[in-house]
mmCIF file of C-alpha atoms and ligand atoms in Angstrom:
data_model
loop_
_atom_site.group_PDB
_atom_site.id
_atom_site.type_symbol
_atom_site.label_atom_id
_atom_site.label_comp_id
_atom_site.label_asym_id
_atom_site.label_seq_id
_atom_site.Cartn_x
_atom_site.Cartn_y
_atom_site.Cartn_z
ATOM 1 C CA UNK K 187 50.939 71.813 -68.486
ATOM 2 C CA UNK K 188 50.316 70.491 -64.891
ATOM 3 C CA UNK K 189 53.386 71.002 -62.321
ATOM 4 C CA UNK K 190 54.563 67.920 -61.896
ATOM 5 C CA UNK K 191 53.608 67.815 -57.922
ATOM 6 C CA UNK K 192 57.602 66.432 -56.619
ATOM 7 C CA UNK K 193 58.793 69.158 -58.818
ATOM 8 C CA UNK K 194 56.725 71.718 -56.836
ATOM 9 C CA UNK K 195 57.747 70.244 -53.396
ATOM 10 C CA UNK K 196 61.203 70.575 -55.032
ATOM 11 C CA UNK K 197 60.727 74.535 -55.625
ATOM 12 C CA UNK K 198 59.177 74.952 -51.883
ATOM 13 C CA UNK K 199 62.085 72.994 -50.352
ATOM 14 C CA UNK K 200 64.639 75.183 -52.639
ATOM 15 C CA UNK K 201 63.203 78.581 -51.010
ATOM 16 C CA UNK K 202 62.570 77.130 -47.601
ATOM 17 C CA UNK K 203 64.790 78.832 -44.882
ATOM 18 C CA UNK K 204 63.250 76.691 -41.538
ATOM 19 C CA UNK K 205 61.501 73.414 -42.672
ATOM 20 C CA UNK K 206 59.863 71.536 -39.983
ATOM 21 C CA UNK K 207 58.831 67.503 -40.665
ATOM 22 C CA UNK K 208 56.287 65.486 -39.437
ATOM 23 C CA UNK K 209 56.152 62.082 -40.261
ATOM 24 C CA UNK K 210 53.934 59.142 -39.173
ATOM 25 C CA UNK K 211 53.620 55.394 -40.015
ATOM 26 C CA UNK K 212 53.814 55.559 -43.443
ATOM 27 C CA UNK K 213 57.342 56.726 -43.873
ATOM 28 C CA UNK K 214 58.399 53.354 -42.256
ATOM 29 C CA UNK K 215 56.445 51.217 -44.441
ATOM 30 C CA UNK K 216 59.198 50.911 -47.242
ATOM 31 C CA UNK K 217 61.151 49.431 -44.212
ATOM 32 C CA UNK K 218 59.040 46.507 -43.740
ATOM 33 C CA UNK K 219 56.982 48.468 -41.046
ATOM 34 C CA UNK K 220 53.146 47.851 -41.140
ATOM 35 C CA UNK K 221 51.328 51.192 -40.318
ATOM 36 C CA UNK K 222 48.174 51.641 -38.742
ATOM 37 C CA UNK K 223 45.323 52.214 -40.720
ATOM 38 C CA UNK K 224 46.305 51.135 -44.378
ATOM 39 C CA UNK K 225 44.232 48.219 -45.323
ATOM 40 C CA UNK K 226 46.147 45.130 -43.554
ATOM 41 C CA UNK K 227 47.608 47.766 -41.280
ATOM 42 C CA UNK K 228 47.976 46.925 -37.439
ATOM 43 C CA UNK K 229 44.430 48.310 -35.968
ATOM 44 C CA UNK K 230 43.185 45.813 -38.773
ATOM 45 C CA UNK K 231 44.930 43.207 -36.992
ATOM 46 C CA UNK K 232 45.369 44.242 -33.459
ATOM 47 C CA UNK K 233 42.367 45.730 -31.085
ATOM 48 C CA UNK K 234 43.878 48.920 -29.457
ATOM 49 C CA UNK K 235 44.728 48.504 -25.506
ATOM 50 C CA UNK K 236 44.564 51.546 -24.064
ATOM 51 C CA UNK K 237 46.373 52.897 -20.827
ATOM 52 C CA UNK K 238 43.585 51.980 -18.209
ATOM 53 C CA UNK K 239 43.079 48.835 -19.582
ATOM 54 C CA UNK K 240 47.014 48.146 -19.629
ATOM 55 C CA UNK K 241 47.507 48.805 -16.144
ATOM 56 C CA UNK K 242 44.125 47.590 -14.682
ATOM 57 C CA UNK K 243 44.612 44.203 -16.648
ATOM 58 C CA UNK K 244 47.316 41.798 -16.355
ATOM 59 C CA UNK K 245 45.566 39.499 -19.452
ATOM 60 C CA UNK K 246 45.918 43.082 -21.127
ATOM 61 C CA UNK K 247 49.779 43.806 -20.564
ATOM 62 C CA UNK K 248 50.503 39.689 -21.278
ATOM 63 C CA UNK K 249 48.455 40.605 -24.512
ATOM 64 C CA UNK K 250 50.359 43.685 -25.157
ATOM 65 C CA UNK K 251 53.892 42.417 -24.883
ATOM 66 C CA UNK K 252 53.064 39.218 -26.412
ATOM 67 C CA UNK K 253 52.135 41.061 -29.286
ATOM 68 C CA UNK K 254 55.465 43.629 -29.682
ATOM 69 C CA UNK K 255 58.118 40.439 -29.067
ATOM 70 C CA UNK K 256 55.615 38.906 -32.308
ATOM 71 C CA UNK K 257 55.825 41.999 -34.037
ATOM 72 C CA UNK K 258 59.811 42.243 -33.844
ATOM 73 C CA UNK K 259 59.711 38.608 -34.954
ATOM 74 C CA UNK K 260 58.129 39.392 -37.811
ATOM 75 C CA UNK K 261 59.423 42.854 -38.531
ATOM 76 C CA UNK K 262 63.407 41.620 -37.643
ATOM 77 C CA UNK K 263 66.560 43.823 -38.635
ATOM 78 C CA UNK K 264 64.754 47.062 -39.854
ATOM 79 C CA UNK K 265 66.810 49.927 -41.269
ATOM 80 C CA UNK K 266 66.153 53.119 -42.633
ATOM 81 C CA UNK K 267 65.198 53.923 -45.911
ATOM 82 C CA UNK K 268 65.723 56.637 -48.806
ATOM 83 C CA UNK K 269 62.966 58.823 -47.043
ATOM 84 C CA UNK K 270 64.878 58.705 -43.760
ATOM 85 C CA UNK K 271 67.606 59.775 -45.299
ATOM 86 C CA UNK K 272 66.618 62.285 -47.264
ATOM 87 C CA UNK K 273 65.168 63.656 -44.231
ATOM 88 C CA UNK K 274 68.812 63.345 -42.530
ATOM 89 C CA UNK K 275 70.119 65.114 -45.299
ATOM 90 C CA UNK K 276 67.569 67.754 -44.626
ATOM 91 C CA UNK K 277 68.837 68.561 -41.362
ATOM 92 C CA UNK K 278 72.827 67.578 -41.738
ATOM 93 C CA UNK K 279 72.238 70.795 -44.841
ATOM 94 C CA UNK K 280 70.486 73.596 -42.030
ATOM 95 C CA UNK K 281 67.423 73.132 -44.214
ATOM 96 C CA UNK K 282 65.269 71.435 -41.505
ATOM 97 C CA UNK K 283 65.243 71.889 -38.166
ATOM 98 C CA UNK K 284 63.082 69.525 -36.198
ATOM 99 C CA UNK K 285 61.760 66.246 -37.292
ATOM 100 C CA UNK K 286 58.893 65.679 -35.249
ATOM 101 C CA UNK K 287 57.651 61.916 -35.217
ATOM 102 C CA UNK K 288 54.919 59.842 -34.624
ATOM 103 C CA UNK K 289 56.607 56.847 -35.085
ATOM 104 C CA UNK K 290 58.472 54.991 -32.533
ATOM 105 C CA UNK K 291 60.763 53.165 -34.609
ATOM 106 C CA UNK K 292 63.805 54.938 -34.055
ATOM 107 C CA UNK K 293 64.212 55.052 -37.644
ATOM 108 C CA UNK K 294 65.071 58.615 -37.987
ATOM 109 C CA UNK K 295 67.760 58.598 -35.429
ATOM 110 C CA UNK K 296 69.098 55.237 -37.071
ATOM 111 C CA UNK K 297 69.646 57.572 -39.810
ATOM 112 C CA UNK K 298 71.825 59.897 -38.430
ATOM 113 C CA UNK K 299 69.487 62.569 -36.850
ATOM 114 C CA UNK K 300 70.356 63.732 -33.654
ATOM 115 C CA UNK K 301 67.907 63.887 -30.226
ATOM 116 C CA UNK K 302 67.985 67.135 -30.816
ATOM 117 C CA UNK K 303 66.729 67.289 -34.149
ATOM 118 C CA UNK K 304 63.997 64.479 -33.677
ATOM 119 C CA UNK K 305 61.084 65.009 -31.368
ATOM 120 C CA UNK K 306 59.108 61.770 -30.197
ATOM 121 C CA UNK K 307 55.472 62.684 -29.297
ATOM 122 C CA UNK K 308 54.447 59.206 -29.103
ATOM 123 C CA UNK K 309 57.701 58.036 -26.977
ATOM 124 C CA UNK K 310 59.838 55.179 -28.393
ATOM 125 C CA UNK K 311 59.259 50.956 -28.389
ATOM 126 C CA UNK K 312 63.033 51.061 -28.159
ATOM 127 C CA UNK K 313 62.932 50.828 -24.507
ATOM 128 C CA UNK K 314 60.762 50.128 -21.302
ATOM 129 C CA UNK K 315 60.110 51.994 -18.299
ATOM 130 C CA UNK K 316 58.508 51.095 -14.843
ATOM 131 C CA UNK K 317 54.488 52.856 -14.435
ATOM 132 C CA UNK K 318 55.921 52.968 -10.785
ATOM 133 C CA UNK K 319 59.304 53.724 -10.078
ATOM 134 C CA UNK K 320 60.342 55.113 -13.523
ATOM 135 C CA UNK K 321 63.254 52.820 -13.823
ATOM 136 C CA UNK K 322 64.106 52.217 -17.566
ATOM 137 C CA UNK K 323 64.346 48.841 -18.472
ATOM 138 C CA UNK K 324 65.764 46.952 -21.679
ATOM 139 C CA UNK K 325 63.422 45.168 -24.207
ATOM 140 C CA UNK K 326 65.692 42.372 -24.113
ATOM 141 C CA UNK K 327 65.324 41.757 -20.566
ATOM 142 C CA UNK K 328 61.247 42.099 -20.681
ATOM 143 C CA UNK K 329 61.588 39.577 -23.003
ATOM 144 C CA UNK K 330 63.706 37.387 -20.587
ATOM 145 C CA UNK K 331 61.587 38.058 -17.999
ATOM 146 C CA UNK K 332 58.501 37.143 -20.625
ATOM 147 C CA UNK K 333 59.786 33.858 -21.614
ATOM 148 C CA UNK K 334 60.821 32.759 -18.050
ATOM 149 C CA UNK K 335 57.806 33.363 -16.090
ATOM 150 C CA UNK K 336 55.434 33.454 -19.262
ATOM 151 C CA UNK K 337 53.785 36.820 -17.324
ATOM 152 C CA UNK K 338 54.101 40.049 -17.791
ATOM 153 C CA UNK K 339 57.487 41.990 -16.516
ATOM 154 C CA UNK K 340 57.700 43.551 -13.293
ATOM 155 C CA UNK K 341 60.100 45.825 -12.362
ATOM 156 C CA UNK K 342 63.283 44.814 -10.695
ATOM 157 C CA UNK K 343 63.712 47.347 -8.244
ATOM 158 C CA UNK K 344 60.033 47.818 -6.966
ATOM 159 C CA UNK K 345 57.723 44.959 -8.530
ATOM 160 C CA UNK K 346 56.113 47.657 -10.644
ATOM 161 C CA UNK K 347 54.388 47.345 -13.979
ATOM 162 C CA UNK K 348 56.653 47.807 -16.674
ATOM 163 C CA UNK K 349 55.475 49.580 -19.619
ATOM 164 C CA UNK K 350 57.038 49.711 -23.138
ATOM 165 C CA UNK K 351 58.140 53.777 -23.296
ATOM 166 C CA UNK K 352 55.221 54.402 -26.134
ATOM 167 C CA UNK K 353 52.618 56.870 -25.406
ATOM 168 C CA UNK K 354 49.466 54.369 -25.670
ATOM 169 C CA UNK K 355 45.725 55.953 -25.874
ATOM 170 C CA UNK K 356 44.745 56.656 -23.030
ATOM 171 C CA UNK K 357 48.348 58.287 -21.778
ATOM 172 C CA UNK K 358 48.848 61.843 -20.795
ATOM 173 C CA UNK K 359 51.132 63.317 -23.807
ATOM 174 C CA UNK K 360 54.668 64.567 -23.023
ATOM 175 C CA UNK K 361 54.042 67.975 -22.651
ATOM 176 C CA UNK K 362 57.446 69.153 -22.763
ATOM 177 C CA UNK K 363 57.646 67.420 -26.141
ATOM 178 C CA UNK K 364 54.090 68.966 -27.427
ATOM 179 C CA UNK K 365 55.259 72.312 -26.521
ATOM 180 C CA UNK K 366 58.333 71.528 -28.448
ATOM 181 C CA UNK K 367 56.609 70.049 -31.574
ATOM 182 C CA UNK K 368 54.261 73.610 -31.660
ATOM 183 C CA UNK K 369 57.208 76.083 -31.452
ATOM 184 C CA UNK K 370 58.965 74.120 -33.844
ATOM 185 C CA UNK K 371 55.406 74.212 -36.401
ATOM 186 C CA UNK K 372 55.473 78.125 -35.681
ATOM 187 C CA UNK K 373 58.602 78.981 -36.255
ATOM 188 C CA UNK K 374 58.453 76.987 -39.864
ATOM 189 C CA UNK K 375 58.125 78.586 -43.020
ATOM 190 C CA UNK K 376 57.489 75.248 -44.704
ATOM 191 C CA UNK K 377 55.917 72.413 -42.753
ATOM 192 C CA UNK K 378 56.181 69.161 -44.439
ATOM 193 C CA UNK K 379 53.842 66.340 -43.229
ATOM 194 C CA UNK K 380 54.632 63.058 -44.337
ATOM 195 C CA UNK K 381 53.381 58.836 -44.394
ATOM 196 C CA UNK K 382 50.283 60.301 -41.662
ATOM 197 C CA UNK K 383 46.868 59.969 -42.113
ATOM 198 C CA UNK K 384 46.924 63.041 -39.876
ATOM 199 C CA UNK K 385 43.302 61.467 -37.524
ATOM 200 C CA UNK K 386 45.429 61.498 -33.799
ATOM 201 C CA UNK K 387 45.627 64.498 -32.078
ATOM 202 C CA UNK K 388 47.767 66.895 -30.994
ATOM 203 C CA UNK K 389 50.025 65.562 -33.709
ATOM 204 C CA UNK K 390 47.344 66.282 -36.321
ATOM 205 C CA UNK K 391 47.133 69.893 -35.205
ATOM 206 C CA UNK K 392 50.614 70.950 -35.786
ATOM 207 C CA UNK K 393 50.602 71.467 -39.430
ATOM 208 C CA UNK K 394 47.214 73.743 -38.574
ATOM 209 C CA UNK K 395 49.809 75.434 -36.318
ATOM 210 C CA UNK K 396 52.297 76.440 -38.727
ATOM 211 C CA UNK K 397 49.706 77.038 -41.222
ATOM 212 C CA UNK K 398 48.221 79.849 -38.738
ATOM 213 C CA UNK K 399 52.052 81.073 -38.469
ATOM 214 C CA UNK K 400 52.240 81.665 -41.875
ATOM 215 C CA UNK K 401 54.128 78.717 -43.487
ATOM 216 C CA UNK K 402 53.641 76.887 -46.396
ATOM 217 C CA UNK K 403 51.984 73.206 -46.041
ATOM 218 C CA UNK K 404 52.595 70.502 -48.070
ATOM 219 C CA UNK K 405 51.198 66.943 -47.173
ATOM 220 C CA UNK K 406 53.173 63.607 -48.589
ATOM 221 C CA UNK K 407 51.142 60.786 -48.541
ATOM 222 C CA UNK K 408 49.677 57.948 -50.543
ATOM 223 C CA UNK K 409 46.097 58.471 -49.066
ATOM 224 C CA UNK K 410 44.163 61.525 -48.732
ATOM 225 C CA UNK K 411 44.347 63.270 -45.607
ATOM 226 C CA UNK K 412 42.228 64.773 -43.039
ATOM 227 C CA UNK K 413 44.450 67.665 -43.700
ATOM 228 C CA UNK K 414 44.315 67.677 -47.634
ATOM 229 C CA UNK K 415 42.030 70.745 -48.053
ATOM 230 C CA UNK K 416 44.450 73.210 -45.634
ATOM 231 C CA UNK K 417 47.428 71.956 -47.889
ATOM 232 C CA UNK K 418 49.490 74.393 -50.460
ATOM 233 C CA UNK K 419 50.909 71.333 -51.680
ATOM 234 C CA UNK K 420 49.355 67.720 -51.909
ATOM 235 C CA UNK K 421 51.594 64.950 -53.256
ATOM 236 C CA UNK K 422 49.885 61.564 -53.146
ATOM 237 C CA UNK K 423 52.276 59.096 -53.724
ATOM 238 C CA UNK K 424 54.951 56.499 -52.688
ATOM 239 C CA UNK K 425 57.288 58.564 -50.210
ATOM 240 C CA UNK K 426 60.319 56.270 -51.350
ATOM 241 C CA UNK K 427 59.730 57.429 -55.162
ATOM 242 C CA UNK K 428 58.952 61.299 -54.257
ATOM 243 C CA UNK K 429 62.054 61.944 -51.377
ATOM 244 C CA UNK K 430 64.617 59.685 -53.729
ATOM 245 C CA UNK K 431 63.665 62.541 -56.458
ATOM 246 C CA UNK K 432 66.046 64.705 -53.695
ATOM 247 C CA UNK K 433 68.835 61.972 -53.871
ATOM 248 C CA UNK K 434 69.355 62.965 -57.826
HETATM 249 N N1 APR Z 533 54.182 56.061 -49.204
HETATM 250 C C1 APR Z 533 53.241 57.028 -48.999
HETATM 251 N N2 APR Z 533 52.269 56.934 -48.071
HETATM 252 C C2 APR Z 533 52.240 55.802 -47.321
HETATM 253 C C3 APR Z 533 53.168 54.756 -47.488
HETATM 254 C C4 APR Z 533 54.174 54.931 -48.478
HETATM 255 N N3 APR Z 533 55.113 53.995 -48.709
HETATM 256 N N4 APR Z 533 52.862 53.771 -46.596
HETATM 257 C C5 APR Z 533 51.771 54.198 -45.908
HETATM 258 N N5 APR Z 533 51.400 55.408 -46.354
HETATM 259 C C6 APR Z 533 50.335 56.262 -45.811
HETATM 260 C C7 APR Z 533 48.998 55.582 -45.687
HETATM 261 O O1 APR Z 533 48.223 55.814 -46.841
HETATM 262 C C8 APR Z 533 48.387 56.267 -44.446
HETATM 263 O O2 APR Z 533 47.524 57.329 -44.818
HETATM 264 O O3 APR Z 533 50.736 56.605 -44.494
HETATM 265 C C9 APR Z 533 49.580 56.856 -43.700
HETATM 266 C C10 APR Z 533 49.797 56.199 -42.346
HETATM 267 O O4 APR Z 533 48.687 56.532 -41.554
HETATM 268 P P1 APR Z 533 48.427 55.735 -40.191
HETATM 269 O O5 APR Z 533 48.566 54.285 -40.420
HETATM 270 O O6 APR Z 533 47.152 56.283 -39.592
HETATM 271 O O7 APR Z 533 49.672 56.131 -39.264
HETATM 272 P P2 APR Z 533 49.886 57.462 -38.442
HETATM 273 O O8 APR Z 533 49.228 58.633 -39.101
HETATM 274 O O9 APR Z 533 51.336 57.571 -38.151
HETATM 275 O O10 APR Z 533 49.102 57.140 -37.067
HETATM 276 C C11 APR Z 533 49.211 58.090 -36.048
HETATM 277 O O11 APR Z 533 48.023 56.588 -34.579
HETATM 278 O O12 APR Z 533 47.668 54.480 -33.783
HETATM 279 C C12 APR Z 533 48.277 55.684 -33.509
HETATM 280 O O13 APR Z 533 50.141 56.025 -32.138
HETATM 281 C C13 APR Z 533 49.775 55.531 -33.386
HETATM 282 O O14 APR Z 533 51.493 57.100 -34.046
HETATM 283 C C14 APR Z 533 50.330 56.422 -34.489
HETATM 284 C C15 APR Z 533 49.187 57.395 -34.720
HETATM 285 ZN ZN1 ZN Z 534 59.971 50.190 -10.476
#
C-alpha cells in the first residue's frame, strides 16, 4: 500500500525536534502571487534587470519601477494563506525555528512570524532604500515621486538612486543573512523546502547543507526539483491542499 506522501511529511514533522523552512515563490501563489518560472510566471513576462544594468541605466530603473507599481496594481490587497499559516503555527508550537524565504512578499510576517523567526535572503519589495546614502524610503512615496516627475526616484536627502530593498541579480547577497540561513540548515533535523524550484543559489544550497548535517529533507512542490533526487521525502502537489492537511 503506498504511504500516502502528506501522511509521511505528517510522521517526519511529528518526530521533528528543530525544523527549518525554506520557501520560495510558489507558496505565495495561492495568494494571487505569480511566481517566477511556472508557465505564465513573471520571467515569462518580464526580462530580468540586473544590478549593473539598474544603476547604469535610468530607461532600466523607469522600467523597473514601472513594472512593481503595475504589479501591485494587479496583485492589490494580498494576504496570507493556509500555507503561511501553517508555517506560523509551526513556529508559535517550538516546532520550527527559522523560516528562511525567498520571497519578498512579507507574507510570512503578515502571518504572525516574527523577524526573528523569518530570514529574507532576497531582501523585501516592502520598502526602498537609497544605492547611495542608505536612507530607507517608502514605496508610497517612490510612487509619488514616480507619478509627479514620470522618472525614476531619487533620494531626498542626497539625489541618490533609490532602489526597491530586493536583492536583484547581479547584487552582493546579505551575508549576515546567508550565514544565518546555513546555521539555521545545520542545526535542522528536518529541513522542509517548499513552492521553490530550488535553480538560484545560495538559497538552493541550503537544503544540501542540512542534508550534509544530518537532517531529513523533504521537498513540497508542484514541479520537480533540481533537488528531487537528494530528497527523503518528495511531495508534488498543491501546497494549500498538503499544509491545510496540518489544520485538521
Ligand atoms: N503549490 C505547489 N507548488 C507551487 C505552487 C503551488 N500552489 N505554485 C507554484 N509552485 C511551484 C512551481 O511549480 C515552481 O517549481 O513553486 C515553484 C516556484 O519556483 P520559482 O518560480 O522558480 O520561484 P523561486 O524558486 O522562489 O525562485 C527563486 O528566483 O527570480 C529569482 O529572486 C527570485 O526569489 C526568486 C528566486
Ligand atoms: Zn541618499
Amino acid at each position: 500500500m503506498p504511504v500516502d506522501p502528506i501522511e509521511a511529511l505528517s510522521d517526519l514533522v511529528r518526530q521533528a525536534t528543530n525544523i527549518v523552512v525554506l520557501t520560495g515563490a510558489g507558496i505565495s501563489t495561492e495568494s494571487g502571487i505569480p511566481d517566477f518560472r511556472s508557465p505564465g510566471g513573471l520571467w515569462s513576462k518580464y526580462r530580468i534587470i540586473d544590478y549593473r544594468e539598474f544603476i547604469a541605466s535610468e530607461e532600466a530603473r523607469h522600467e523597473d519601477w514601472k513594472r512593481r507599481f503595475e504589479m501591485a496594481d494587479q496583485i492589490g490587497e494580498v494576504g496570507p494563506n493556509i500555507g503561511h499559516e501553517v508555517l506560523a503555527a509551526w513556529v508559535a508550537e517550538g516546532r520550527c525555528s527559522k523560516i528562511i524565504t525567498q520571497n519578498v512578499d512579507g507574507l510570512h510576517q503578515a502571518a504572525g512570524v516574527g523577524d526573528d523567526h523569518v530570514i529574507e535572503i532576497h531582501g523585501t519589495a516592502r520598502h526602498a532604500e537609497c544605492v547611495d546614502c542608505g536612507l530607507r524610503h517608502e514605496i508610497a512615496d517612490c510612487r509619488t515621486m514616480f507619478e509627479a516627475t514620470g522618472a525614476a526616484p531619487r533620494c531626498t536627502v542626497c539625489d541618490g538612486i533609490i532602489k526597491s530593498a530586493v536583492v536583484m541579480f547581479g547584487q552582493m547577497m546579505p551575508e549576515d543573512k546567508v550565514a544565518l540561513a546555513v546555521e539555521a540548515a545545520h542545526r535542522a533535523d528536518l529541513f522542509v523546502a517548499i513552492g521553490s524550484s530550488l535553480v538560484v543559489h545560495p538559497a538552493a544550497t541550503l537544503p544540501l547543507h542540512a542534508k550534509r548535517a544530518g537532517a531529513k529533507l523533504a521537498i513540497v512542490n508542484r514541479e520537480a526539483t533540481e533537488l528531487d533526487p537528494f530528497a527523503d521525502l518528495l511531495v508534488h502537489d498543491e501546497i494549500g491542499r498538503v499544509l491545510g492537511r496540518f489544520t485538521q
